[in-house]
PDB file of C-alpha atoms in Angstrom:
ATOM      1  CA  ALA A   1      70.784  66.388 -22.299  1.00 78.00           C
ATOM      2  CA  GLN A   2      73.000  64.999 -19.616  1.00 87.00           C
ATOM      3  CA  THR A   3      74.885  61.755 -20.084  1.00 93.00           C
ATOM      4  CA  VAL A   4      76.693  59.499 -17.627  1.00 97.00           C
ATOM      5  CA  THR A   5      79.476  57.155 -18.712  1.00 97.00           C
ATOM      6  CA  GLN A   6      80.951  54.267 -16.782  1.00 97.00           C
ATOM      7  CA  SER A   7      83.864  52.999 -18.832  1.00 95.00           C
ATOM      8  CA  GLN A   8      84.515  49.828 -16.826  1.00 96.00           C
ATOM      9  CA  PRO A   9      81.814  47.206 -17.475  1.00 96.00           C
ATOM     10  CA  GLU A  10      83.486  44.847 -15.004  1.00 97.00           C
ATOM     11  CA  MET A  11      86.022  45.129 -12.207  1.00 97.00           C
ATOM     12  CA  SER A  12      87.398  42.695  -9.682  1.00 97.00           C
ATOM     13  CA  VAL A  13      89.154  43.159  -6.359  1.00 97.00           C
ATOM     14  CA  GLN A  14      90.634  40.945  -3.686  1.00 97.00           C
ATOM     15  CA  GLU A  15      88.938  40.930  -0.330  1.00 97.00           C
ATOM     16  CA  ALA A  16      90.403  43.625   1.964  1.00 97.00           C
ATOM     17  CA  GLU A  17      91.920  45.512  -0.968  1.00 97.00           C
ATOM     18  CA  THR A  18      90.876  48.875  -2.402  1.00 98.00           C
ATOM     19  CA  VAL A  19      89.133  49.410  -5.722  1.00 98.00           C
ATOM     20  CA  THR A  20      88.107  52.529  -7.621  1.00 98.00           C
ATOM     21  CA  LEU A  21      85.158  52.663 -10.004  1.00 98.00           C
ATOM     22  CA  SER A  22      85.126  55.401 -12.630  1.00 98.00           C
ATOM     23  CA  CYS A  23      82.319  57.656 -13.756  1.00 98.00           C
ATOM     24  CA  THR A  24      82.280  60.668 -16.036  1.00 98.00           C
ATOM     25  CA  TYR A  25      79.331  62.825 -16.943  1.00 97.00           C
ATOM     26  CA  ASP A  26      78.466  65.516 -19.374  1.00 95.00           C
ATOM     27  CA  THR A  27      76.361  68.522 -18.450  1.00 92.00           C
ATOM     28  CA  SER A  28      76.194  72.229 -19.097  1.00 90.00           C
ATOM     29  CA  GLU A  29      74.684  72.868 -15.683  1.00 89.00           C
ATOM     30  CA  SER A  30      76.644  74.164 -12.726  1.00 87.00           C
ATOM     31  CA  ASP A  31      74.488  72.796  -9.954  1.00 89.00           C
ATOM     32  CA  TYR A  32      73.543  69.146  -9.724  1.00 92.00           C
ATOM     33  CA  TYR A  33      73.718  66.010  -7.626  1.00 92.00           C
ATOM     34  CA  LEU A  34      75.701  62.846  -8.217  1.00 95.00           C
ATOM     35  CA  PHE A  35      75.000  59.448  -6.748  1.00 96.00           C
ATOM     36  CA  TRP A  36      76.425  55.969  -6.560  1.00 97.00           C
ATOM     37  CA  TYR A  37      73.884  53.184  -6.230  1.00 97.00           C
ATOM     38  CA  LYS A  38      74.627  49.517  -5.564  1.00 97.00           C
ATOM     39  CA  GLN A  39      72.481  46.688  -6.912  1.00 96.00           C
ATOM     40  CA  PRO A  40      73.447  43.254  -5.523  1.00 93.00           C
ATOM     41  CA  PRO A  41      72.434  40.230  -7.610  1.00 87.00           C
ATOM     42  CA  SER A  42      68.651  39.827  -7.535  1.00 81.00           C
ATOM     43  CA  ARG A  43      68.391  42.356  -4.737  1.00 84.00           C
ATOM     44  CA  GLN A  44      67.219  45.884  -4.235  1.00 89.00           C
ATOM     45  CA  MET A  45      69.145  48.909  -5.438  1.00 93.00           C
ATOM     46  CA  ILE A  46      70.446  50.943  -2.522  1.00 94.00           C
ATOM     47  CA  LEU A  47      72.140  54.308  -2.246  1.00 94.00           C
ATOM     48  CA  VAL A  48      75.852  54.147  -1.486  1.00 96.00           C
ATOM     49  CA  ILE A  49      76.841  57.785  -1.489  1.00 95.00           C
ATOM     50  CA  ARG A  50      75.700  61.177  -2.699  1.00 94.00           C
ATOM     51  CA  GLN A  51      77.575  64.346  -3.666  1.00 95.00           C
ATOM     52  CA  GLU A  52      76.276  67.870  -4.122  1.00 92.00           C
ATOM     53  CA  ALA A  53      78.136  69.669  -6.904  1.00 92.00           C
ATOM     54  CA  TYR A  54      78.378  72.919  -4.943  1.00 90.00           C
ATOM     55  CA  LYS A  55      80.328  71.158  -2.188  1.00 89.00           C
ATOM     56  CA  GLN A  56      84.059  71.012  -2.752  1.00 85.00           C
ATOM     57  CA  GLN A  57      84.560  68.410  -0.050  1.00 91.00           C
ATOM     58  CA  ASN A  58      84.363  64.837  -1.251  1.00 94.00           C
ATOM     59  CA  ALA A  59      81.601  62.757   0.334  1.00 93.00           C
ATOM     60  CA  THR A  60      82.508  59.802   2.529  1.00 93.00           C
ATOM     61  CA  GLU A  61      80.399  57.004   3.982  1.00 93.00           C
ATOM     62  CA  ASN A  62      82.419  54.557   6.066  1.00 95.00           C
ATOM     63  CA  ARG A  63      84.505  52.505   3.594  1.00 97.00           C
ATOM     64  CA  PHE A  64      83.099  54.352   0.587  1.00 97.00           C
ATOM     65  CA  SER A  65      84.420  57.668  -0.633  1.00 97.00           C
ATOM     66  CA  VAL A  66      84.289  59.649  -3.825  1.00 97.00           C
ATOM     67  CA  ASN A  67      86.753  61.707  -5.788  1.00 97.00           C
ATOM     68  CA  PHE A  68      84.682  64.507  -7.289  1.00 96.00           C
ATOM     69  CA  GLN A  69      86.480  66.553  -9.925  1.00 96.00           C
ATOM     70  CA  LYS A  70      83.958  69.120 -11.111  1.00 95.00           C
ATOM     71  CA  ALA A  71      86.085  70.685 -13.831  1.00 94.00           C
ATOM     72  CA  ALA A  72      86.910  67.296 -15.271  1.00 95.00           C
ATOM     73  CA  LYS A  73      83.307  66.105 -14.798  1.00 96.00           C
ATOM     74  CA  SER A  74      84.563  63.033 -13.050  1.00 97.00           C
ATOM     75  CA  PHE A  75      83.011  61.229 -10.077  1.00 97.00           C
ATOM     76  CA  SER A  76      84.842  58.061  -9.045  1.00 97.00           C
ATOM     77  CA  LEU A  77      83.940  55.754  -6.169  1.00 98.00           C
ATOM     78  CA  LYS A  78      86.627  54.260  -3.940  1.00 98.00           C
ATOM     79  CA  ILE A  79      85.817  51.197  -1.874  1.00 98.00           C
ATOM     80  CA  SER A  80      88.352  50.496   0.843  1.00 98.00           C
ATOM     81  CA  ASP A  81      88.834  47.196   2.672  1.00 97.00           C
ATOM     82  CA  SER A  82      86.569  45.433   0.165  1.00 97.00           C
ATOM     83  CA  GLN A  83      84.221  42.814   1.545  1.00 97.00           C
ATOM     84  CA  LEU A  84      82.426  39.924  -0.103  1.00 96.00           C
ATOM     85  CA  GLY A  85      79.164  41.758   0.443  1.00 95.00           C
ATOM     86  CA  ASP A  86      80.369  44.595  -1.768  1.00 97.00           C
ATOM     87  CA  ALA A  87      79.960  42.399  -4.835  1.00 97.00           C
ATOM     88  CA  ALA A  88      77.263  44.043  -6.921  1.00 97.00           C
ATOM     89  CA  MET A  89      76.490  46.174  -9.939  1.00 97.00           C
ATOM     90  CA  TYR A  90      77.355  49.784  -9.209  1.00 98.00           C
ATOM     91  CA  PHE A  91      75.565  52.597 -10.985  1.00 98.00           C
ATOM     92  CA  CYS A  92      76.610  56.203 -11.184  1.00 98.00           C
ATOM     93  CA  ALA A  93      73.699  58.633 -11.521  1.00 96.00           C
ATOM     94  CA  TYR A  94      73.147  62.346 -12.171  1.00 95.00           C
ATOM     95  CA  ARG A  95      70.308  64.646 -11.275  1.00 91.00           C
ATOM     96  CA  SER A  96      69.944  68.307 -12.072  1.00 88.00           C
ATOM     97  CA  ALA A  97      69.477  70.816  -9.269  1.00 83.00           C
ATOM     98  CA  LEU A  98      67.569  73.228 -11.482  1.00 78.00           C
ATOM     99  CA  SER A  99      63.879  73.416 -10.741  1.00 73.00           C
ATOM    100  CA  GLY A 100      61.606  72.359 -13.542  1.00 69.00           C
ATOM    101  CA  GLY A 101      59.511  69.350 -14.403  1.00 61.00           C
ATOM    102  CA  SER A 102      61.996  67.790 -16.779  1.00 66.00           C
ATOM    103  CA  ASN A 103      64.640  67.570 -14.062  1.00 70.00           C
ATOM    104  CA  TYR A 104      62.833  65.257 -11.672  1.00 79.00           C
ATOM    105  CA  LYS A 105      64.704  62.197 -12.816  1.00 88.00           C
ATOM    106  CA  LEU A 106      67.955  60.313 -12.425  1.00 92.00           C
ATOM    107  CA  THR A 107      70.193  59.686 -15.419  1.00 94.00           C
ATOM    108  CA  PHE A 108      72.198  56.502 -14.949  1.00 96.00           C
ATOM    109  CA  GLY A 109      75.382  55.110 -16.373  1.00 97.00           C
ATOM    110  CA  LYS A 110      75.419  51.553 -17.728  1.00 96.00           C
ATOM    111  CA  GLY A 111      76.931  50.197 -14.542  1.00 96.00           C
ATOM    112  CA  THR A 112      80.098  48.435 -13.392  1.00 97.00           C
ATOM    113  CA  LEU A 113      79.892  44.848 -12.182  1.00 97.00           C
ATOM    114  CA  LEU A 114      82.203  44.439  -9.204  1.00 97.00           C
ATOM    115  CA  THR A 115      83.444  40.994  -8.216  1.00 97.00           C
ATOM    116  CA  VAL A 116      85.137  40.502  -4.855  1.00 97.00           C
ATOM    117  CA  ASN A 117      87.497  37.542  -4.689  1.00 96.00           C
ATOM    118  CA  PRO A 118      88.132  35.811  -1.343  1.00 94.00           C
TER     119      PRO A 118
ATOM    120  CA  LYS B   1      59.962  52.481   8.384  1.00 69.00           C
ATOM    121  CA  ALA B   2      58.969  50.041   5.695  1.00 80.00           C
ATOM    122  CA  GLY B   3      60.717  50.478   2.373  1.00 91.00           C
ATOM    123  CA  VAL B   4      59.298  50.875  -1.088  1.00 95.00           C
ATOM    124  CA  THR B   5      57.167  47.886  -2.025  1.00 96.00           C
ATOM    125  CA  GLN B   6      56.250  46.736  -5.491  1.00 97.00           C
ATOM    126  CA  THR B   7      53.664  44.183  -6.558  1.00 97.00           C
ATOM    127  CA  PRO B   8      53.705  41.767  -8.124  1.00 97.00           C
ATOM    128  CA  ARG B   9      57.351  40.789  -8.007  1.00 96.00           C
ATOM    129  CA  TYR B  10      57.131  38.621 -11.114  1.00 96.00           C
ATOM    130  CA  LEU B  11      54.791  38.647 -14.098  1.00 96.00           C
ATOM    131  CA  ILE B  12      54.572  36.616 -17.264  1.00 97.00           C
ATOM    132  CA  LYS B  13      52.400  37.974 -20.060  1.00 97.00           C
ATOM    133  CA  THR B  14      51.970  37.354 -23.756  1.00 97.00           C
ATOM    134  CA  ARG B  15      52.298  39.827 -26.581  1.00 97.00           C
ATOM    135  CA  GLY B  16      49.296  42.067 -27.013  1.00 97.00           C
ATOM    136  CA  GLN B  17      48.164  41.853 -23.406  1.00 97.00           C
ATOM    137  CA  GLN B  18      48.250  44.695 -20.976  1.00 97.00           C
ATOM    138  CA  VAL B  19      49.738  44.817 -17.493  1.00 98.00           C
ATOM    139  CA  THR B  20      49.464  46.983 -14.396  1.00 98.00           C
ATOM    140  CA  LEU B  21      52.271  47.284 -11.877  1.00 98.00           C
ATOM    141  CA  SER B  22      51.887  48.771  -8.425  1.00 98.00           C
ATOM    142  CA  CYS B  23      54.226  50.720  -6.176  1.00 98.00           C
ATOM    143  CA  SER B  24      53.759  51.774  -2.567  1.00 97.00           C
ATOM    144  CA  PRO B  25      56.263  54.440  -1.505  1.00 96.00           C
ATOM    145  CA  ILE B  26      57.885  54.833   1.870  1.00 94.00           C
ATOM    146  CA  SER B  27      55.357  56.215   4.324  1.00 92.00           C
ATOM    147  CA  GLY B  28      55.266  59.994   4.044  1.00 90.00           C
ATOM    148  CA  HIS B  29      56.976  60.115   0.661  1.00 91.00           C
ATOM    149  CA  ARG B  30      55.068  62.058  -1.971  1.00 91.00           C
ATOM    150  CA  SER B  31      57.134  61.559  -5.103  1.00 91.00           C
ATOM    151  CA  VAL B  32      57.230  58.320  -7.070  1.00 94.00           C
ATOM    152  CA  SER B  33      59.392  57.634 -10.111  1.00 95.00           C
ATOM    153  CA  TRP B  34      59.467  54.657 -12.435  1.00 97.00           C
ATOM    154  CA  TYR B  35      62.438  53.225 -14.313  1.00 97.00           C
ATOM    155  CA  GLN B  36      62.848  50.410 -16.803  1.00 97.00           C
ATOM    156  CA  GLN B  37      65.979  48.284 -16.507  1.00 96.00           C
ATOM    157  CA  THR B  38      67.141  46.049 -19.354  1.00 95.00           C
ATOM    158  CA  PRO B  39      70.548  44.492 -20.096  1.00 91.00           C
ATOM    159  CA  GLY B  40      70.817  46.384 -23.363  1.00 89.00           C
ATOM    160  CA  GLN B  41      69.526  49.839 -22.491  1.00 92.00           C
ATOM    161  CA  GLY B  42      70.347  49.928 -18.796  1.00 93.00           C
ATOM    162  CA  LEU B  43      68.195  52.073 -16.521  1.00 96.00           C
ATOM    163  CA  GLN B  44      65.838  54.404 -18.316  1.00 96.00           C
ATOM    164  CA  PHE B  45      63.459  56.906 -16.758  1.00 95.00           C
ATOM    165  CA  LEU B  46      59.765  56.362 -17.442  1.00 97.00           C
ATOM    166  CA  PHE B  47      57.892  59.016 -15.451  1.00 93.00           C
ATOM    167  CA  GLU B  48      57.679  60.826 -12.144  1.00 93.00           C
ATOM    168  CA  TYR B  49      54.615  61.746 -10.089  1.00 93.00           C
ATOM    169  CA  PHE B  50      54.172  64.168  -7.248  1.00 91.00           C
ATOM    170  CA  SER B  51      50.875  64.831  -5.513  1.00 90.00           C
ATOM    171  CA  GLU B  52      48.970  62.914  -8.190  1.00 93.00           C
ATOM    172  CA  THR B  53      50.507  64.994 -11.013  1.00 92.00           C
ATOM    173  CA  GLN B  54      52.915  63.723 -13.613  1.00 93.00           C
ATOM    174  CA  ARG B  55      55.818  66.163 -13.617  1.00 89.00           C
ATOM    175  CA  ASN B  56      58.138  64.438 -16.016  1.00 90.00           C
ATOM    176  CA  LYS B  57      57.955  61.726 -18.645  1.00 92.00           C
ATOM    177  CA  GLY B  58      60.736  59.827 -20.335  1.00 92.00           C
ATOM    178  CA  ASN B  59      61.055  58.925 -23.971  1.00 93.00           C
ATOM    179  CA  PHE B  60      58.689  55.972 -24.073  1.00 96.00           C
ATOM    180  CA  PRO B  61      55.706  55.322 -26.335  1.00 96.00           C
ATOM    181  CA  GLY B  62      52.189  56.159 -25.243  1.00 95.00           C
ATOM    182  CA  ARG B  63      51.590  52.494 -24.400  1.00 97.00           C
ATOM    183  CA  PHE B  64      53.345  53.273 -21.127  1.00 97.00           C
ATOM    184  CA  SER B  65      51.208  55.240 -18.725  1.00 97.00           C
ATOM    185  CA  GLY B  66      50.939  55.784 -15.025  1.00 97.00           C
ATOM    186  CA  ARG B  67      49.067  57.467 -12.275  1.00 97.00           C
ATOM    187  CA  GLN B  68      49.395  58.341  -8.628  1.00 97.00           C
ATOM    188  CA  PHE B  69      46.704  58.167  -6.013  1.00 97.00           C
ATOM    189  CA  SER B  70      45.988  60.510  -3.122  1.00 95.00           C
ATOM    190  CA  ASN B  71      47.848  58.180  -0.725  1.00 93.00           C
ATOM    191  CA  SER B  72      50.927  58.482  -2.984  1.00 94.00           C
ATOM    192  CA  ARG B  73      50.692  54.902  -4.203  1.00 97.00           C
ATOM    193  CA  SER B  74      51.390  54.669  -7.906  1.00 98.00           C
ATOM    194  CA  GLU B  75      50.562  52.342 -10.741  1.00 98.00           C
ATOM    195  CA  MET B  76      52.022  52.029 -14.172  1.00 98.00           C
ATOM    196  CA  ASN B  77      50.276  50.389 -17.079  1.00 98.00           C
ATOM    197  CA  VAL B  78      51.680  48.981 -20.267  1.00 97.00           C
ATOM    198  CA  SER B  79      49.200  48.208 -23.008  1.00 95.00           C
ATOM    199  CA  THR B  80      49.660  46.051 -26.104  1.00 96.00           C
ATOM    200  CA  LEU B  81      52.753  44.381 -24.718  1.00 97.00           C
ATOM    201  CA  GLU B  82      55.714  43.750 -26.988  1.00 97.00           C
ATOM    202  CA  LEU B  83      58.607  41.334 -26.515  1.00 97.00           C
ATOM    203  CA  GLY B  84      60.901  44.301 -25.951  1.00 96.00           C
ATOM    204  CA  ASP B  85      58.920  45.338 -22.884  1.00 97.00           C
ATOM    205  CA  SER B  86      60.452  42.453 -20.955  1.00 97.00           C
ATOM    206  CA  ALA B  87      62.405  44.164 -18.220  1.00 97.00           C
ATOM    207  CA  LEU B  88      62.785  44.869 -14.542  1.00 97.00           C
ATOM    208  CA  TYR B  89      60.545  47.801 -13.650  1.00 98.00           C
ATOM    209  CA  LEU B  90      61.796  49.779 -10.683  1.00 97.00           C
ATOM    210  CA  CYS B  91      59.887  52.235  -8.602  1.00 97.00           C
ATOM    211  CA  ALA B  92      61.593  54.852  -6.439  1.00 95.00           C
ATOM    212  CA  SER B  93      60.155  57.216  -3.888  1.00 93.00           C
ATOM    213  CA  SER B  94      61.410  60.406  -2.306  1.00 89.00           C
ATOM    214  CA  GLY B  95      60.071  62.501   0.493  1.00 80.00           C
ATOM    215  CA  THR B  96      59.277  66.055  -0.406  1.00 73.00           C
ATOM    216  CA  GLY B  97      59.619  65.737  -4.152  1.00 67.00           C
ATOM    217  CA  THR B  98      62.258  68.448  -4.321  1.00 71.00           C
ATOM    218  CA  LEU B  99      65.470  68.120  -6.241  1.00 66.00           C
ATOM    219  CA  THR B 100      67.458  67.800  -3.024  1.00 72.00           C
ATOM    220  CA  ASP B 101      65.744  64.512  -2.232  1.00 79.00           C
ATOM    221  CA  THR B 102      67.372  61.123  -2.448  1.00 85.00           C
ATOM    222  CA  GLN B 103      65.380  58.445  -4.232  1.00 89.00           C
ATOM    223  CA  TYR B 104      64.884  55.077  -2.559  1.00 92.00           C
ATOM    224  CA  PHE B 105      64.215  52.111  -4.767  1.00 95.00           C
ATOM    225  CA  GLY B 106      61.876  49.165  -4.466  1.00 96.00           C
ATOM    226  CA  PRO B 107      62.797  45.571  -5.327  1.00 95.00           C
ATOM    227  CA  GLY B 108      61.253  45.829  -8.773  1.00 96.00           C
ATOM    228  CA  THR B 109      58.758  43.874 -10.822  1.00 97.00           C
ATOM    229  CA  ARG B 110      60.257  41.430 -13.308  1.00 96.00           C
ATOM    230  CA  LEU B 111      58.042  41.407 -16.405  1.00 98.00           C
ATOM    231  CA  THR B 112      58.502  38.707 -19.012  1.00 97.00           C
ATOM    232  CA  VAL B 113      56.613  39.019 -22.293  1.00 97.00           C
ATOM    233  CA  LEU B 114      56.280  35.823 -24.326  1.00 96.00           C
TER     234      LEU B 114
END
């Protein structure tokens, strides 16, 4: 079974600074998808960024980028020019790319609570 | 396009009762997944439906069940509620139900069991 580990329960960053959230995962599969989701306090969980394991290029979405190290099974999220609205719980998630009923699910890490200080 | 909607948003029940939660996916989406979120266990997968068929089920007791209707709307039911069932229940939908899809989440239903 796959596992996802987020070793930083909490992080803080100053507004306009850069912060990196860590995520490692364990899998024996070679093809899979990785995601970062953001859940603001009492608000809906939204997708931040997605990475396909077969792509060597790191995904980027505006101020959000990832550092995907497949051999190390590491998938960190970098937030540049942090804004107050970035304050949220961030979840790293894994999904297999192998077809089969048992794979239609996301496996989440425990989350990292990000505080943005003005 | 409207997002994923879940009803009700809040529920308070007592032990032993049963509850039904509803999820309406994004228009055109055919896959619906359910997750339980608690402070202790985090986000745990409950089940996934595609075209009215359950394709995958998480490690939850049989008290947790679900179904999907022909319009892709889904319900989950929890019978004989226990205190430990208090949680935020999240529904997520995706378009074609393939593994390349991205899942989009609803706001959740906050269930409190007294």
